[in-house]
Amino acid sequence: KNGGKIKKMNNRQRVDAILHGREVDRMPVVAFGYWVETLDKWAQEGHISLEDAQGYRREGDGGAADRRIMDALGFDFNWNSCPGANTGLYPAFETEVLEECPDGSRIIRNPEGLIVRVNDNIVSIPAEIGTSLKDREAWEKLYLPKLQYSEERINRALFERLKREDAARDLPMGLHLGSLYGNIRNMLGVEELAYLAVDDEDLYVEIIDTVGNLCYRLAERILEYGIRFEYAHFWEDICFKNGPLVRPEVFDELVGRHYRRLTELVNRHGINIVSVDCDGCIDLLVPVWLKNGVNTMFPIEVGTWNASIRKWRELYGPTLRGVGGMDKRVFAHDRDAVDAEIERLKSLVALGGYIPCPDHRIAPDAKFELVQYYCRRFREVIG
């Protein structure tokens, strides 16, 4: 402190302080990206350039286009700015059209080998029809070779640049550790994955261990660059509105050990904030993650199940941190709705160890001016 006031911080310092229970000069205004349809609409309305809308499609979160869009809206940074290795199928399957349907939809084999029905005129999750991972023979022939460690999975030029820039960086950055179960779900589909756990437990365990070991080796290699990451981050998306798509006790037994290995690895490199991005009602998986070293929940979807860090904090105490939990649906309404949401967030911020952020990517019904208003009022009321 300086003269009774906290010295001005940058956002890298703010995140570190908040999630470790220390005081900060102000709360950062954090983003979590946008639907590409949202940016197309905003470009048509003249709020952002078409070049930036297209640039976000190419570069994704944390890229140059994203930073310009965040500046125009008033956000400080995007939590999902997490470089990592390619932990999926490498090389991926070639997208293959298997059938053209009379209704204009197509049945395709996607890059994960999943057979899905898609319709270019409908913005939705594709309907799962089947998987190329039908049995052990398909696993050993088509998938196992694509889940082996190789240096080509790591963008070495990127991490060398990040290492050079590390000392001067003022924005927080996470190390993306990959996905220990969500990528497997993407390869098999929800239904086939559930059957596999019962029909061929040995293969089920082998797939989980193969993916877990790959994620570990890649994280180990990236950490050799010596970059000071503020947090590590997983992606899963293995829950829906009523709960997990996997039995919590099975998840704990088979997947938990891989979380533990990875969180202990990053802890040894000075990273003790580890977040997980999982949509849906995650309540039954939260204790599994906490037990295995994941201590920050993101994006805390308010949704229809009213997720909130408050009830988790009551159950698990200050060990559990959070980023997210801002009900993005207010962006489709008016200033009164935004003001009410900021007041609700104010009491959650007082709990400590929590950074508000829209609870998922900003949807096409969002009004550009209302998102700007949110960022401005957030600084005035909570800042």
Tab-separated table of C-alpha atoms in Angstrom:
chain	number	residue	atom	x	y	z
A	1	LYS	CA	0.000	0.000	0.000
A	2	ASN	CA	1.048	3.577	-0.578
A	3	GLY	CA	-0.267	6.230	1.802
A	4	GLY	CA	-3.177	4.023	2.873
A	5	LYS	CA	-4.101	3.224	-0.722
A	6	ILE	CA	-3.278	0.151	-2.757
A	7	LYS	CA	-0.744	0.828	-5.459
A	8	LYS	CA	-1.971	0.669	-9.022
A	9	MET	CA	-1.760	-2.862	-10.408
A	10	ASN	CA	-1.885	-4.403	-13.842
A	11	ASN	CA	-4.358	-7.156	-14.648
A	12	ARG	CA	-1.765	-9.875	-14.242
A	13	GLN	CA	-1.184	-8.719	-10.666
A	14	ARG	CA	-4.909	-8.259	-9.996
A	15	VAL	CA	-5.789	-11.838	-10.917
A	16	ASP	CA	-2.980	-13.224	-8.788
A	17	ALA	CA	-4.035	-11.118	-5.808
A	18	ILE	CA	-7.790	-11.785	-6.005
A	19	LEU	CA	-7.473	-15.551	-6.354
A	20	HIS	CA	-5.008	-15.666	-3.456
A	21	GLY	CA	-7.218	-13.610	-1.145
A	22	ARG	CA	-5.222	-10.377	-1.219
A	23	GLU	CA	-6.461	-6.822	-1.716
A	24	VAL	CA	-6.444	-5.189	-5.132
A	25	ASP	CA	-6.690	-1.674	-6.491
A	26	ARG	CA	-9.771	-2.640	-8.513
A	27	MET	CA	-11.641	-5.628	-9.904
A	28	PRO	CA	-10.864	-6.435	-13.567
A	29	VAL	CA	-13.706	-6.570	-16.096
A	30	VAL	CA	-13.329	-10.033	-17.580
A	31	ALA	CA	-14.680	-11.506	-20.826
A	32	PHE	CA	-15.227	-15.011	-22.202
A	33	GLY	CA	-15.520	-14.420	-25.930
A	34	TYR	CA	-18.546	-14.388	-28.207
A	35	TRP	CA	-20.558	-16.486	-30.599
A	36	VAL	CA	-19.265	-15.751	-34.099
A	37	GLU	CA	-22.877	-14.958	-35.049
A	38	THR	CA	-22.806	-12.186	-32.431
A	39	LEU	CA	-19.784	-10.598	-34.055
A	40	ASP	CA	-21.353	-10.925	-37.512
A	41	LYS	CA	-24.387	-9.027	-36.234
A	42	TRP	CA	-22.311	-6.343	-34.543
A	43	ALA	CA	-20.258	-5.901	-37.722
A	44	GLN	CA	-23.447	-5.478	-39.766
A	45	GLU	CA	-24.628	-2.870	-37.243
A	46	GLY	CA	-21.328	-1.000	-37.603
A	47	HIS	CA	-20.072	-1.503	-34.043
A	48	ILE	CA	-16.984	-3.476	-35.036
A	49	SER	CA	-15.197	-4.041	-38.328
A	50	LEU	CA	-15.898	-7.034	-40.536
A	51	GLU	CA	-12.144	-7.675	-40.452
A	52	ASP	CA	-12.215	-8.091	-36.672
A	53	ALA	CA	-15.258	-10.372	-36.824
A	54	GLN	CA	-13.431	-12.556	-39.328
A	55	GLY	CA	-10.177	-12.244	-37.403
A	56	TYR	CA	-11.808	-13.626	-34.277
A	57	ARG	CA	-12.961	-16.673	-36.254
A	58	ARG	CA	-9.351	-17.338	-37.267
A	59	GLU	CA	-7.490	-16.386	-34.093
A	60	GLY	CA	-9.985	-17.126	-31.315
A	61	ASP	CA	-9.753	-15.945	-27.739
A	62	GLY	CA	-6.908	-13.628	-26.809
A	63	GLY	CA	-5.889	-12.874	-30.398
A	64	ALA	CA	-5.394	-9.409	-31.850
A	65	ALA	CA	-8.986	-9.161	-33.136
A	66	ASP	CA	-10.358	-10.262	-29.770
A	67	ARG	CA	-8.289	-7.624	-27.985
A	68	ARG	CA	-9.611	-4.879	-30.284
A	69	ILE	CA	-13.201	-6.030	-29.725
A	70	MET	CA	-12.648	-6.143	-25.947
A	71	ASP	CA	-11.226	-2.617	-26.060
A	72	ALA	CA	-14.310	-1.385	-27.926
A	73	LEU	CA	-16.609	-2.989	-25.354
A	74	GLY	CA	-14.579	-2.098	-22.266
A	75	PHE	CA	-13.320	-5.501	-21.113
A	76	ASP	CA	-9.830	-5.852	-19.652
A	77	PHE	CA	-8.999	-9.364	-20.850
A	78	ASN	CA	-10.424	-12.752	-21.829
A	79	TRP	CA	-10.033	-15.519	-19.226
A	80	ASN	CA	-9.948	-18.082	-22.024
A	81	SER	CA	-6.600	-16.706	-23.262
A	82	CYS	CA	-4.805	-19.985	-22.620
A	83	PRO	CA	-2.193	-21.267	-25.064
A	84	GLY	CA	-1.506	-24.974	-24.996
A	85	ALA	CA	-0.574	-27.969	-27.107
A	86	ASN	CA	-2.766	-29.960	-29.457
A	87	THR	CA	-4.022	-32.671	-27.086
A	88	GLY	CA	-6.615	-34.107	-29.477
A	89	LEU	CA	-6.396	-36.463	-32.427
A	90	TYR	CA	-3.287	-35.681	-34.469
A	91	PRO	CA	-3.749	-35.700	-37.300
A	92	ALA	CA	-7.497	-35.303	-37.064
A	93	PHE	CA	-9.831	-37.196	-39.363
A	94	GLU	CA	-10.583	-35.559	-42.681
A	95	THR	CA	-14.144	-34.241	-42.688
A	96	GLU	CA	-16.125	-36.586	-44.931
A	97	VAL	CA	-19.686	-36.158	-46.218
A	98	LEU	CA	-21.373	-39.543	-45.911
A	99	GLU	CA	-24.890	-38.605	-47.031
A	100	GLU	CA	-26.802	-35.624	-48.435
A	101	CYS	CA	-30.307	-35.638	-46.924
A	102	PRO	CA	-33.541	-34.435	-48.601
A	103	ASP	CA	-34.116	-31.797	-45.895
A	104	GLY	CA	-30.826	-30.080	-46.752
A	105	SER	CA	-28.898	-31.535	-43.845
A	106	ARG	CA	-25.783	-33.674	-44.275
A	107	ILE	CA	-24.417	-36.652	-42.406
A	108	ILE	CA	-20.673	-36.271	-41.994
A	109	ARG	CA	-17.693	-37.814	-40.271
A	110	ASN	CA	-16.162	-34.915	-38.352
A	111	PRO	CA	-12.502	-34.367	-37.331
A	112	GLU	CA	-12.998	-36.440	-34.140
A	113	GLY	CA	-14.365	-39.373	-36.151
A	114	LEU	CA	-17.883	-38.779	-34.837
A	115	ILE	CA	-20.790	-39.313	-37.251
A	116	VAL	CA	-23.118	-36.319	-36.982
A	117	ARG	CA	-25.993	-34.652	-38.805
A	118	VAL	CA	-25.361	-30.973	-39.591
A	119	ASN	CA	-27.398	-28.247	-41.226
A	120	ASP	CA	-25.604	-25.094	-42.330
A	121	ASN	CA	-28.790	-23.061	-41.840
A	122	ILE	CA	-29.213	-24.007	-38.186
A	123	VAL	CA	-26.916	-22.801	-35.396
A	124	SER	CA	-26.948	-25.728	-32.989
A	125	ILE	CA	-24.941	-28.636	-31.652
A	126	PRO	CA	-24.873	-31.332	-34.372
A	127	ALA	CA	-27.014	-34.423	-33.778
A	128	GLU	CA	-24.841	-37.432	-32.910
A	129	ILE	CA	-25.553	-40.514	-35.015
A	130	GLY	CA	-22.581	-42.785	-34.397
A	131	THR	CA	-18.828	-43.040	-34.014
A	132	SER	CA	-15.888	-44.462	-35.921
A	133	LEU	CA	-14.557	-45.780	-32.600
A	134	LYS	CA	-16.715	-48.904	-32.701
A	135	ASP	CA	-14.450	-51.440	-30.992
A	136	ARG	CA	-10.899	-52.227	-29.913
A	137	GLU	CA	-9.801	-52.849	-33.484
A	138	ALA	CA	-10.923	-49.355	-34.505
A	139	TRP	CA	-9.248	-47.917	-31.406
A	140	GLU	CA	-5.899	-49.538	-32.137
A	141	LYS	CA	-5.968	-48.878	-35.866
A	142	LEU	CA	-7.646	-45.471	-36.205
A	143	TYR	CA	-7.334	-43.675	-32.861
A	144	LEU	CA	-4.356	-44.843	-30.810
A	145	PRO	CA	-1.841	-43.747	-33.480
A	146	LYS	CA	-3.444	-40.285	-33.425
A	147	LEU	CA	-3.030	-39.936	-29.639
A	148	GLN	CA	0.747	-40.285	-29.411
A	149	TYR	CA	3.161	-37.632	-28.176
A	150	SER	CA	5.034	-35.641	-30.791
A	151	GLU	CA	6.862	-32.311	-30.774
A	152	GLU	CA	4.692	-31.216	-33.716
A	153	ARG	CA	1.756	-30.897	-31.314
A	154	ILE	CA	3.476	-27.872	-29.744
A	155	ASN	CA	3.732	-24.518	-31.491
A	156	ARG	CA	7.340	-23.939	-30.519
A	157	ALA	CA	7.542	-20.529	-32.163
A	158	LEU	CA	4.576	-19.365	-30.062
A	159	PHE	CA	6.045	-20.477	-26.753
A	160	GLU	CA	9.466	-19.086	-27.608
A	161	ARG	CA	7.814	-15.718	-28.293
A	162	LEU	CA	5.781	-15.913	-25.071
A	163	LYS	CA	8.978	-16.617	-23.159
A	164	ARG	CA	10.661	-13.537	-24.644
A	165	GLU	CA	7.640	-11.368	-23.807
A	166	ASP	CA	7.013	-12.838	-20.362
A	167	ALA	CA	8.737	-10.207	-18.221
A	168	ALA	CA	6.909	-7.300	-19.903
A	169	ARG	CA	3.464	-8.942	-20.067
A	170	ASP	CA	0.756	-7.169	-18.046
A	171	LEU	CA	-2.184	-9.450	-18.921
A	172	PRO	CA	-2.805	-12.766	-17.142
A	173	MET	CA	-2.327	-15.931	-19.159
A	174	GLY	CA	-3.146	-19.560	-18.451
A	175	LEU	CA	-1.541	-22.785	-19.614
A	176	HIS	CA	-4.162	-24.938	-21.312
A	177	LEU	CA	-3.708	-28.504	-20.065
A	178	GLY	CA	-6.234	-30.023	-22.461
A	179	SER	CA	-9.216	-32.246	-21.720
A	180	LEU	CA	-9.172	-35.495	-19.784
A	181	TYR	CA	-12.741	-36.618	-20.547
A	182	GLY	CA	-14.459	-34.068	-22.795
A	183	ASN	CA	-12.278	-34.931	-25.804
A	184	ILE	CA	-13.135	-38.615	-25.307
A	185	ARG	CA	-16.817	-37.669	-25.264
A	186	ASN	CA	-16.223	-35.844	-28.552
A	187	MET	CA	-14.731	-38.974	-30.119
A	188	LEU	CA	-17.447	-41.395	-29.011
A	189	GLY	CA	-20.542	-39.286	-28.419
A	190	VAL	CA	-22.511	-39.213	-25.164
A	191	GLU	CA	-24.451	-42.437	-25.694
A	192	GLU	CA	-21.617	-44.591	-27.021
A	193	LEU	CA	-19.285	-43.420	-24.244
A	194	ALA	CA	-21.846	-44.433	-21.621
A	195	TYR	CA	-22.173	-47.894	-23.200
A	196	LEU	CA	-18.404	-48.339	-23.472
A	197	ALA	CA	-17.946	-47.810	-19.735
A	198	VAL	CA	-20.096	-50.909	-19.159
A	199	ASP	CA	-19.488	-53.039	-22.257
A	200	ASP	CA	-15.677	-52.877	-22.387
A	201	GLU	CA	-14.239	-51.474	-19.186
A	202	ASP	CA	-10.658	-52.371	-20.142
A	203	LEU	CA	-10.868	-50.338	-23.350
A	204	TYR	CA	-12.638	-47.514	-21.505
A	205	VAL	CA	-9.793	-47.295	-18.978
A	206	GLU	CA	-7.135	-47.570	-21.687
A	207	ILE	CA	-8.607	-44.645	-23.612
A	208	ILE	CA	-8.746	-42.494	-20.466
A	209	ASP	CA	-5.157	-43.363	-19.540
A	210	THR	CA	-3.887	-42.745	-23.084
A	211	VAL	CA	-5.437	-39.272	-23.157
A	212	GLY	CA	-4.279	-38.462	-19.625
A	213	ASN	CA	-0.686	-39.521	-20.304
A	214	LEU	CA	-0.592	-37.483	-23.525
A	215	CYS	CA	-1.826	-34.343	-21.736
A	216	TYR	CA	0.798	-34.835	-19.025
A	217	ARG	CA	3.733	-35.211	-21.408
A	218	LEU	CA	2.715	-32.155	-23.412
A	219	ALA	CA	2.279	-29.999	-20.298
A	220	GLU	CA	5.660	-31.187	-19.017
A	221	ARG	CA	7.302	-30.140	-22.279
A	222	ILE	CA	5.684	-26.683	-22.396
A	223	LEU	CA	6.660	-25.970	-18.791
A	224	GLU	CA	10.294	-26.437	-19.787
A	225	TYR	CA	10.088	-23.030	-21.500
A	226	GLY	CA	9.976	-21.410	-18.051
A	227	ILE	CA	7.039	-19.086	-18.778
A	228	ARG	CA	5.329	-17.749	-15.641
A	229	PHE	CA	1.680	-18.649	-16.164
A	230	GLU	CA	-0.854	-17.147	-13.751
A	231	TYR	CA	-3.050	-20.243	-13.869
A	232	ALA	CA	-3.519	-23.590	-15.585
A	233	HIS	CA	-6.757	-24.490	-17.287
A	234	PHE	CA	-8.729	-27.569	-18.371
A	235	TRP	CA	-11.694	-27.842	-20.739
A	236	GLU	CA	-14.312	-30.549	-20.226
A	237	ASP	CA	-18.008	-29.727	-20.954
A	238	ILE	CA	-19.215	-33.041	-19.507
A	239	CYS	CA	-22.377	-31.921	-17.722
A	240	PHE	CA	-25.876	-30.927	-18.835
A	241	LYS	CA	-28.645	-29.063	-17.077
A	242	ASN	CA	-29.427	-31.927	-14.675
A	243	GLY	CA	-25.901	-33.030	-13.811
A	244	PRO	CA	-22.828	-34.914	-15.073
A	245	LEU	CA	-22.676	-37.122	-18.158
A	246	VAL	CA	-20.419	-39.485	-16.184
A	247	ARG	CA	-20.895	-41.078	-12.755
A	248	PRO	CA	-18.943	-38.947	-10.251
A	249	GLU	CA	-17.439	-41.982	-8.496
A	250	VAL	CA	-16.192	-43.380	-11.821
A	251	PHE	CA	-14.848	-39.957	-12.788
A	252	ASP	CA	-13.020	-39.743	-9.471
A	253	GLU	CA	-11.512	-43.225	-9.714
A	254	LEU	CA	-10.441	-43.229	-13.368
A	255	VAL	CA	-9.962	-39.584	-14.349
A	256	GLY	CA	-9.152	-38.040	-10.978
A	257	ARG	CA	-5.658	-39.526	-10.877
A	258	HIS	CA	-4.764	-37.781	-14.122
A	259	TYR	CA	-6.023	-34.446	-12.748
A	260	ARG	CA	-3.912	-35.059	-9.662
A	261	ARG	CA	-0.750	-35.786	-11.679
A	262	LEU	CA	-1.222	-32.666	-13.802
A	263	THR	CA	-2.100	-30.327	-10.941
A	264	GLU	CA	0.897	-31.553	-8.943
A	265	LEU	CA	3.064	-30.973	-12.011
A	266	VAL	CA	1.984	-27.350	-12.446
A	267	ASN	CA	2.173	-26.781	-8.674
A	268	ARG	CA	5.849	-27.752	-8.809
A	269	HIS	CA	6.278	-25.033	-11.432
A	270	GLY	CA	4.708	-22.373	-9.208
A	271	ILE	CA	1.160	-22.492	-10.662
A	272	ASN	CA	-1.349	-23.006	-7.857
A	273	ILE	CA	-4.506	-21.649	-9.514
A	274	VAL	CA	-6.057	-24.332	-11.718
A	275	SER	CA	-9.401	-23.721	-13.415
A	276	VAL	CA	-11.767	-25.966	-15.314
A	277	ASP	CA	-14.249	-24.931	-17.989
A	278	CYS	CA	-17.266	-27.200	-17.697
A	279	ASP	CA	-20.748	-26.221	-18.812
A	280	GLY	CA	-23.938	-27.470	-17.216
A	281	CYS	CA	-24.781	-28.344	-13.620
A	282	ILE	CA	-21.361	-29.334	-12.272
A	283	ASP	CA	-22.224	-29.610	-8.556
A	284	LEU	CA	-21.588	-33.364	-8.269
A	285	LEU	CA	-18.155	-33.077	-9.917
A	286	VAL	CA	-16.929	-30.064	-7.926
A	287	PRO	CA	-15.689	-32.161	-4.957
A	288	VAL	CA	-13.853	-34.504	-7.351
A	289	TRP	CA	-12.023	-31.586	-8.945
A	290	LEU	CA	-11.197	-29.994	-5.595
A	291	LYS	CA	-9.882	-33.290	-4.238
A	292	ASN	CA	-7.576	-33.564	-7.245
A	293	GLY	CA	-6.164	-30.046	-7.298
A	294	VAL	CA	-8.566	-28.054	-9.496
A	295	ASN	CA	-9.590	-25.095	-7.348
A	296	THR	CA	-11.274	-22.594	-9.706
A	297	MET	CA	-14.631	-23.158	-11.401
A	298	PHE	CA	-15.405	-21.462	-14.726
A	299	PRO	CA	-17.694	-20.178	-16.230
A	300	ILE	CA	-20.257	-20.892	-13.424
A	301	GLU	CA	-23.319	-20.950	-15.678
A	302	VAL	CA	-26.325	-19.283	-14.078
A	303	GLY	CA	-28.549	-21.035	-16.652
A	304	THR	CA	-31.704	-22.763	-15.495
A	305	TRP	CA	-29.961	-24.285	-12.455
A	306	ASN	CA	-28.842	-20.999	-10.865
A	307	ALA	CA	-25.195	-21.929	-10.349
A	308	SER	CA	-23.443	-19.635	-7.886
A	309	ILE	CA	-20.115	-19.572	-6.116
A	310	ARG	CA	-21.968	-18.684	-2.915
A	311	LYS	CA	-23.386	-22.176	-2.288
A	312	TRP	CA	-20.079	-23.843	-3.226
A	313	ARG	CA	-18.198	-21.526	-0.877
A	314	GLU	CA	-20.587	-22.519	1.919
A	315	LEU	CA	-19.816	-26.186	1.236
A	316	TYR	CA	-16.095	-26.077	0.505
A	317	GLY	CA	-14.773	-22.836	1.985
A	318	PRO	CA	-12.235	-20.400	0.501
A	319	THR	CA	-10.242	-23.173	-1.182
A	320	LEU	CA	-12.799	-23.000	-3.970
A	321	ARG	CA	-12.343	-20.006	-6.264
A	322	GLY	CA	-14.427	-18.917	-9.214
A	323	VAL	CA	-14.410	-16.950	-12.461
A	324	GLY	CA	-17.721	-16.373	-14.220
A	325	GLY	CA	-21.239	-16.432	-12.819
A	326	MET	CA	-22.439	-13.215	-14.507
A	327	ASP	CA	-25.836	-13.847	-16.122
A	328	LYS	CA	-25.156	-12.859	-19.743
A	329	ARG	CA	-28.887	-12.984	-20.556
A	330	VAL	CA	-29.232	-9.430	-19.263
A	331	PHE	CA	-27.365	-8.215	-22.359
A	332	ALA	CA	-30.580	-8.829	-24.326
A	333	HIS	CA	-32.711	-6.656	-22.007
A	334	ASP	CA	-32.085	-3.146	-20.707
A	335	ARG	CA	-29.960	-1.052	-18.357
A	336	ASP	CA	-32.166	-1.845	-15.359
A	337	ALA	CA	-31.497	-5.561	-15.870
A	338	VAL	CA	-27.760	-4.903	-16.141
A	339	ASP	CA	-27.803	-2.734	-12.987
A	340	ALA	CA	-29.640	-5.448	-11.037
A	341	GLU	CA	-27.130	-8.069	-12.159
A	342	ILE	CA	-24.178	-5.898	-11.112
A	343	GLU	CA	-25.732	-5.423	-7.660
A	344	ARG	CA	-26.088	-9.203	-7.344
A	345	LEU	CA	-22.448	-9.662	-8.361
A	346	LYS	CA	-21.293	-7.064	-5.841
A	347	SER	CA	-22.260	-9.308	-2.923
A	348	LEU	CA	-20.470	-12.275	-4.508
A	349	VAL	CA	-17.279	-10.273	-5.043
A	350	ALA	CA	-17.320	-9.539	-1.312
A	351	LEU	CA	-16.785	-13.262	-0.669
A	352	GLY	CA	-13.253	-12.953	-2.073
A	353	GLY	CA	-11.483	-15.296	-4.442
A	354	TYR	CA	-14.048	-14.613	-7.145
A	355	ILE	CA	-13.919	-12.685	-10.431
A	356	PRO	CA	-17.202	-12.033	-12.272
A	357	CYS	CA	-17.323	-12.838	-15.975
A	358	PRO	CA	-20.189	-13.536	-18.408
A	359	ASP	CA	-21.244	-17.107	-17.773
A	360	HIS	CA	-20.584	-18.158	-21.358
A	361	ARG	CA	-19.839	-16.644	-24.740
A	362	ILE	CA	-21.944	-13.592	-25.510
A	363	ALA	CA	-24.929	-14.637	-27.621
A	364	PRO	CA	-26.390	-12.957	-30.746
A	365	ASP	CA	-29.291	-11.413	-28.815
A	366	ALA	CA	-26.823	-9.199	-26.917
A	367	LYS	CA	-26.982	-5.460	-27.576
A	368	PHE	CA	-23.542	-3.959	-28.159
A	369	GLU	CA	-24.374	-0.800	-26.219
A	370	LEU	CA	-25.598	-2.831	-23.227
A	371	VAL	CA	-22.351	-4.792	-23.056
A	372	GLN	CA	-20.480	-1.473	-23.110
A	373	TYR	CA	-22.788	-0.195	-20.367
A	374	TYR	CA	-22.094	-3.292	-18.267
A	375	CYS	CA	-18.334	-2.790	-18.501
A	376	ARG	CA	-18.622	0.891	-17.609
A	377	ARG	CA	-21.052	0.403	-14.698
A	378	PHE	CA	-19.081	-2.571	-13.387
A	379	ARG	CA	-16.068	-0.295	-12.901
A	380	GLU	CA	-18.208	2.386	-11.277
A	381	VAL	CA	-20.100	0.085	-8.872
A	382	ILE	CA	-17.662	-2.760	-8.171
A	383	GLY	CA	-14.364	-1.386	-9.566
